[in-house]
Structure formats: structure tokens, C-alpha cells
XYZ file of C-alpha atoms in Angstrom:
403
model
C 161.422 214.904 207.058
C 159.042 217.523 205.657
C 155.474 217.168 206.835
C 152.216 219.026 207.266
C 152.703 219.642 210.983
C 154.403 222.997 210.344
C 156.822 224.750 212.652
C 154.447 224.966 215.574
C 152.057 227.532 214.090
C 149.066 227.651 216.500
C 146.077 225.366 215.944
C 142.395 226.322 216.082
C 141.100 227.211 219.510
C 139.295 224.335 221.243
C 136.028 226.273 221.117
C 136.242 226.615 217.345
C 137.117 222.943 216.951
C 134.012 221.949 218.899
C 131.821 224.259 216.788
C 133.227 222.855 213.541
C 132.731 219.260 214.671
C 129.092 219.991 215.491
C 128.565 221.607 212.072
C 130.247 218.668 210.327
C 127.990 216.190 212.086
C 124.957 218.208 210.965
C 126.009 218.140 207.290
C 126.182 214.326 207.266
C 128.974 214.405 204.693
C 132.363 212.681 204.864
C 131.244 210.361 207.635
C 130.781 207.253 205.543
C 133.555 205.481 203.691
C 131.915 205.484 200.213
C 132.077 209.272 200.166
C 135.693 209.551 201.177
C 136.877 208.845 197.624
C 134.021 210.538 195.772
C 136.471 212.814 193.957
C 139.677 211.223 192.711
C 140.638 213.192 189.609
C 144.304 213.696 190.496
C 144.070 217.456 189.975
C 144.945 220.479 192.130
C 148.287 219.307 193.489
C 148.858 223.061 193.846
C 146.241 225.851 193.805
C 144.876 226.577 190.332
C 146.075 229.629 188.430
C 144.338 231.349 185.556
C 141.712 233.929 184.698
C 137.954 234.279 185.148
C 135.605 236.572 183.258
C 133.199 237.633 186.023
C 134.930 240.330 188.086
C 135.618 242.564 185.086
C 133.116 241.577 182.403
C 130.137 240.155 184.326
C 127.668 238.984 181.647
C 129.243 241.038 178.838
C 131.305 238.186 177.412
C 131.713 236.570 174.013
C 134.030 234.121 172.315
C 136.315 236.872 171.014
C 136.997 238.125 174.544
C 137.840 234.574 175.614
C 140.136 234.005 172.628
C 141.867 237.365 173.055
C 142.361 236.662 176.747
C 143.958 233.306 175.955
C 146.216 235.091 173.470
C 147.142 237.690 176.096
C 147.972 235.097 178.760
C 150.486 233.633 176.316
C 151.897 236.883 174.870
C 152.431 238.513 178.281
C 154.221 235.448 179.665
C 151.539 234.858 182.298
C 150.850 231.379 180.941
C 154.491 230.392 181.504
C 154.134 231.529 185.122
C 151.278 229.068 185.622
C 148.151 231.014 184.663
C 146.719 228.287 182.452
C 142.964 228.231 183.130
C 140.773 230.474 180.959
C 137.443 230.351 182.774
C 134.110 231.479 181.338
C 131.699 232.526 184.060
C 127.907 233.027 183.926
C 125.881 233.998 180.823
C 127.556 231.820 178.163
C 124.524 229.605 177.334
C 121.100 229.973 175.772
C 118.264 230.298 178.264
C 116.575 227.201 176.796
C 118.194 223.777 176.392
C 118.049 222.055 172.992
C 115.432 219.413 172.198
C 117.689 216.685 173.660
C 117.950 218.647 176.900
C 121.560 219.762 176.382
C 123.053 223.122 177.303
C 123.917 225.138 174.213
C 126.311 228.051 173.813
C 124.535 231.362 173.174
C 124.535 231.767 169.399
C 124.739 235.554 169.524
C 127.940 235.586 171.605
C 129.458 232.109 171.178
C 128.496 231.284 167.564
C 131.333 228.793 167.057
C 130.239 226.718 170.039
C 132.085 225.843 173.225
C 133.972 222.859 171.782
C 135.567 225.027 169.097
C 136.532 227.529 171.779
C 138.068 224.765 173.917
C 140.038 223.582 170.898
C 141.362 227.114 170.361
C 142.392 227.478 173.996
C 144.012 224.034 174.038
C 146.087 224.880 170.977
C 147.532 227.710 173.029
C 148.643 225.224 175.665
C 145.945 226.455 178.049
C 142.826 224.954 179.651
C 139.207 226.061 179.337
C 136.890 226.439 182.298
C 133.118 226.852 182.312
C 130.340 227.756 184.729
C 127.111 226.178 185.893
C 124.897 226.152 188.955
C 123.518 223.603 191.430
C 120.073 225.118 190.929
C 117.371 225.511 188.292
C 118.867 228.733 186.952
C 122.259 230.381 187.286
C 122.780 233.460 189.452
C 122.159 235.823 186.519
C 118.980 233.856 185.622
C 120.171 234.143 182.018
C 120.863 230.437 181.556
C 119.642 227.103 182.964
C 121.290 225.535 185.986
C 122.358 221.899 186.187
C 120.088 220.723 189.020
C 118.432 217.534 187.738
C 120.661 217.535 184.641
C 124.001 216.763 186.266
C 124.957 213.669 184.236
C 123.902 215.183 180.927
C 125.768 218.412 181.581
C 128.900 216.654 182.836
C 128.939 214.568 179.634
C 128.564 217.741 177.569
C 131.421 219.434 179.402
C 133.672 216.416 178.921
C 132.782 216.085 175.229
C 133.599 219.748 174.645
C 137.004 219.396 176.303
C 136.263 221.419 179.426
C 138.985 221.347 182.092
C 137.426 223.298 184.985
C 133.885 223.716 186.323
C 132.828 226.553 188.631
C 129.564 225.419 190.211
C 127.396 228.118 191.803
C 124.585 227.877 194.379
C 121.730 230.116 193.185
C 118.035 229.420 192.527
C 118.067 225.918 193.984
C 115.371 223.707 195.503
C 116.208 224.572 199.092
C 118.080 221.351 199.800
C 121.509 221.462 201.428
C 124.575 221.966 199.218
C 125.943 218.831 200.897
C 123.237 216.939 199.000
C 123.341 218.734 195.641
C 127.083 219.174 195.052
C 128.111 215.495 195.343
C 125.641 214.664 192.543
C 127.731 216.727 190.145
C 130.933 215.242 191.577
C 129.768 211.726 190.725
C 128.615 212.892 187.291
C 131.997 214.450 186.514
C 133.764 211.271 187.598
C 131.571 209.245 185.204
C 132.106 211.647 182.300
C 135.561 210.315 181.450
C 137.606 213.518 181.565
C 139.512 215.007 184.532
C 137.721 218.292 185.311
C 138.764 220.585 188.166
C 135.646 221.022 190.327
C 135.265 224.411 192.050
C 132.479 224.537 194.652
C 131.135 228.096 194.539
C 128.843 227.634 197.517
C 129.865 230.935 199.192
C 130.794 229.268 202.487
C 127.088 228.646 203.144
C 127.400 225.255 204.879
C 131.109 225.567 205.702
C 132.308 223.571 202.663
C 135.860 223.451 204.004
C 134.514 220.799 206.397
C 133.093 218.522 203.693
C 134.621 219.716 200.424
C 137.693 217.485 200.207
C 135.942 214.391 198.802
C 133.586 216.530 196.702
C 135.635 219.253 194.996
C 139.117 220.563 194.273
C 138.396 223.949 195.842
C 135.573 225.460 197.846
C 134.493 229.028 198.414
C 134.798 229.990 202.066
C 133.288 233.451 201.611
C 130.614 235.423 199.820
C 131.583 237.283 196.642
C 134.494 239.694 196.773
C 134.260 243.278 195.527
C 137.038 245.631 194.480
C 137.523 247.404 197.823
C 140.012 247.146 200.682
C 137.264 246.351 203.199
C 135.807 243.537 201.100
C 139.217 242.047 200.374
C 140.499 241.927 203.953
C 137.189 240.596 205.275
C 137.363 237.696 202.780
C 140.917 237.032 203.897
C 139.741 236.858 207.513
C 136.883 234.463 206.763
C 139.116 232.221 204.694
C 141.906 232.076 207.283
C 139.621 230.346 209.807
C 139.808 227.147 207.742
C 143.555 227.216 207.052
C 144.262 223.781 208.499
C 141.769 222.133 206.125
C 143.579 223.112 202.895
C 146.010 220.671 201.340
C 147.144 219.366 197.918
C 144.054 218.301 195.999
C 141.663 220.652 197.810
C 141.963 224.378 198.555
C 140.133 227.087 200.453
C 138.872 229.766 198.058
C 138.284 233.374 199.236
C 137.122 234.297 195.686
C 138.903 235.632 192.646
C 141.533 238.362 192.404
C 140.516 241.994 191.914
C 144.065 243.173 191.136
C 143.959 245.586 188.194
C 140.268 246.497 188.320
C 140.922 249.950 189.759
C 139.186 249.977 193.135
C 142.286 249.754 195.327
C 145.723 251.361 195.492
C 148.865 249.593 194.325
C 149.882 248.875 197.937
C 146.426 247.443 198.668
C 146.576 245.213 195.598
C 150.009 243.994 196.718
C 148.483 243.076 200.087
C 145.615 241.337 198.238
C 147.935 239.266 196.065
C 150.280 238.496 198.965
C 147.517 237.220 201.259
C 146.000 235.087 198.490
C 149.421 233.656 197.681
C 150.450 232.813 201.245
C 146.927 231.456 201.889
C 147.312 228.951 199.032
C 144.195 230.425 197.449
C 143.417 229.926 193.764
C 145.132 232.705 191.807
C 142.440 233.547 189.268
C 143.025 236.936 187.656
C 139.839 238.996 187.473
C 140.918 241.977 185.367
C 141.124 242.505 181.615
C 144.561 241.002 180.919
C 144.407 242.218 177.328
C 144.924 245.745 178.667
C 146.756 245.106 181.936
C 148.935 248.006 183.072
C 152.617 247.693 183.910
C 151.691 248.151 187.587
C 149.187 245.276 187.439
C 151.681 243.045 185.665
C 154.337 243.760 188.294
C 151.945 242.345 190.892
C 150.381 239.320 189.208
C 153.648 238.283 187.517
C 155.788 238.264 190.681
C 157.483 234.873 190.336
C 158.691 234.767 193.928
C 155.246 235.374 195.411
C 153.697 232.875 192.994
C 156.284 230.320 194.141
C 154.982 230.639 197.715
C 151.465 229.913 196.488
C 152.625 226.954 194.413
C 154.932 225.446 197.039
C 154.712 221.652 196.970
C 154.052 221.300 200.695
C 150.680 222.981 200.277
C 150.343 224.426 203.798
C 148.084 227.461 204.100
C 149.513 230.236 206.259
C 147.729 231.547 209.332
C 147.652 234.803 211.253
C 149.920 233.962 214.172
C 149.757 237.392 215.854
C 147.366 240.338 215.669
C 148.376 243.533 217.425
C 145.557 245.939 216.683
C 145.846 246.765 212.992
C 149.193 244.985 212.680
C 149.180 241.357 211.554
C 151.762 238.618 211.230
C 150.978 235.754 208.861
C 153.236 232.696 208.615
C 153.244 229.282 207.038
C 155.693 226.459 206.465
C 157.223 225.947 203.044
C 159.195 223.037 201.625
C 162.930 222.760 202.335
C 162.459 223.918 205.954
C 161.633 227.483 204.961
C 158.887 229.757 206.313
C 156.765 232.286 204.410
C 156.230 235.462 206.434
C 153.797 238.290 205.693
C 153.592 241.488 207.747
C 150.379 243.443 207.090
C 149.506 246.943 208.294
C 145.743 247.497 208.164
C 145.989 250.798 210.050
C 146.005 254.419 208.822
C 149.650 255.138 209.698
C 153.050 253.729 208.802
C 154.218 251.409 211.556
C 156.879 248.874 212.496
C 155.968 245.203 212.912
C 158.111 242.574 214.621
C 157.820 238.854 213.921
C 159.274 236.641 216.658
C 160.637 233.204 215.847
C 158.608 231.522 218.604
C 155.395 232.881 217.021
C 156.186 231.686 213.534
C 157.610 228.297 214.452
C 161.353 228.796 214.017
C 163.627 227.655 216.885
C 164.479 230.790 218.941
C 168.261 230.467 218.540
C 168.163 229.989 214.764
C 170.095 232.342 212.519
C 167.842 233.215 209.593
C 168.366 234.580 206.101
C 165.460 236.679 204.772
C 164.475 237.133 201.148
C 162.220 240.164 200.449
C 159.778 238.982 197.771
C 158.569 242.396 196.631
C 161.973 244.088 196.660
C 163.476 240.955 195.067
C 166.531 240.998 197.272
C 168.107 238.923 200.013
C 168.671 241.120 203.053
C 172.331 241.505 204.034
C 171.561 241.262 207.731
C 171.138 237.844 209.317
C 168.392 237.657 211.908
C 168.276 235.907 215.290
C 165.081 235.657 217.328
C 162.998 238.129 215.351
C 162.668 240.351 212.294
C 161.341 243.916 212.338
C 160.179 245.919 209.332
C 158.455 249.269 208.802
C 155.243 248.804 206.840
C 153.160 251.444 205.057
C 149.488 251.992 205.840
C 147.481 249.363 203.933
C 150.780 247.827 202.912
C 152.799 244.722 203.597
C 156.240 243.142 203.645
C 156.635 239.563 202.462
C 159.628 237.307 203.079
C 160.827 233.776 202.737
C 162.874 232.913 205.823
C 165.564 230.266 205.644
C 167.332 229.083 208.819
C 171.059 228.848 208.117
C 172.129 227.537 211.517
């Protein structure tokens, strides 16, 4: 029977377990039964896929960009691959609420209003996401936050037809996120519309420890930037919490930078591969209206996406680290294993994955499917698999025991 136990991939060290338990006890969340079912929206059976405006556009957004992006997700075929969320980030609202205290779309950039935009996106078969903050102002300070207005804002989001809420952590009252975030959770649950709730708390109070009853995903890291060093450091921070991800709630190392120009093609392939095998949200952060063929080859790789969207929902872990050479592995459905070999070093090098490290019985004969070459290797493997990997490159496989 398939289960979440995996194929023997190593657990946290006992020291780390003790540290996490102490932190959890300090947050005072998830220890009482009423909070265990705080969030029950039935969403996020697999990690969310879509697009977010921030990494490429920052505050320079308007309703035409959002509409054109929705159009592009459909015309490029990305929507059919699962990229269905079109998420507006910061700077969409007026700085002042209306006389009833409601958030209002900025008239200069969203003149039709957010409901009309949601209707447009829905007609495309897509879902609209929006942004707010568990503070008095958002991170840009260009619009009000939702602190103290949670129920009103949740009702507005639901009435507009919003499907996803990214909830940031800036300019707050100094109270713990473990206090502020559940207020919005309860408000969303009362609003009468299933809304994916993304906790953008930057890993401040280790939300992986308390996020499951509060949100559908939780940031485990600070913001990513479009560099190799930033990307791999976010991957490292996120991997610590691998055993806490599962269907309904996912670790989030921040949005994808693929296509924004700061990394090489090989580095972007590593980026996308780690996010996929880590069951991270796959939220495109480039301008998909003008995506290059190279970018499309990466973000539209059906086989890599399938690893991310696997029904078992087990986040892979680094099972071996040999200097700059890393072996990531995680169980998939149908008794398969996802394997990722990453070379962080400056030179091309060979990497060997051993069955006893990745949880496959040592005597098993294994068939390997190369997900970036899109081919099943002719050789059958027993005991281990070795591949030569470029500097800042990777090899990604799905391994299937055949005996």
C-alpha cells in the first residue's frame, strides 16, 4: 500500500527535532483541538501552479497586464499544464479605503475594478489571486493592510470572486504571526468562498510548524532574488521542513525566477527541478507574454511538472551531500522514486546515487527515465546510478523498480 513513510529516506536529526518541538511549544499554535480544523477549504491537494506579478513587475502593474497574462497562459498552453492561478501582488489598491472601510482597486491602474477582472480571468478557465498584508500597510506602503479589517476584507475578496490570497507580514503591530494569521483564516472560512490561503510570513516564526491548520502554503524563506546564490540558499532553508509538507499544505521557498534573466539556462533548470521535486508552489515570476523558447522549455516540461503534482505529495530531501555534489530523492506514487543530482561546484563532475541512500531495496533492478532529455535510459540499473553533471547543472530521473 502506498503511504507517506517513503522508501526509508532519512528523518530529521534528533537535535533538530528537539529544537523544532521547543519552537512549536513557544508559538502556542496547533496545541488545542479547536485550532486543528481552523482551515478546511478542501484546496491544495497538490501544490498550486500559476503566475504572480511581483518578481518581474513589482508595483508596475495594471489590469491590462493581468488580462494579457491570463490570455498568454491560455494561448501558450501553460494553463492546460496546470498554471491556473493569475495572482496580483502588492500595489493594486488605493491607499485609502472607501467610506465604508472597504479596500478599493486603484482607479488609475484597475479602473474596471477587481470583480470585473476576476470575471475576465474566470471566463478564461483560470483563477484570480490577490494580495494583502497582516499589518497596517502592505510591504510597499502603497496600500492598506488587513490588520483589524480581516472580516471585511475577506468578504470583499469572496464577493469579487477571488480564489487565492497571498498574505504578507509587513508593518504590523509587533504581535506574533501565530496570532495575526489565524484571524484571517477564520475570516476567509466565514466569507463563503474557498480561497487558497498563502502565508507569506518569510519563515519568521517557522510557519511550517503551525501552518497546516492556518494556511494552504507557508513561506519558509525570505524573498528570493534572481541569482544562483539566492535560489540555492532558499532551497536549503526550505528542505529543512520537508517532512511537514503534505496534500493541503505546502512549504513555499518563494516564487520562480525562471525567465527573468539573472541565471543561466542550466541554473534555471536546477531552480525548476528543485522546486518541482520539493513540492513547492510553481508560480511563474517572469513576463509570460514575452517568454522565450528557452523559458518555455523549462516551465512547460510536463514530466517535471508531474513530479511536482504527484498525488502522494511527499517532498523530496537531500539524502547525500558530498561537497558541492547533492543527491535529492523522494517517493512518488506507484512505487516510483524521483531522483535529482545537483552539481553546485565550478567543474563538471560525476555523481552516484546508491539505492540504500534513496530508499530502494539494494538488489532491485531499476528503469530510469531522464526528465530533461525526455528518454528512458536503455541500461537497467542495479544498486546505483551514476551520471556526469555540468557545473551548476542537474540530472533528474524517475526511477521505477522492475524487479
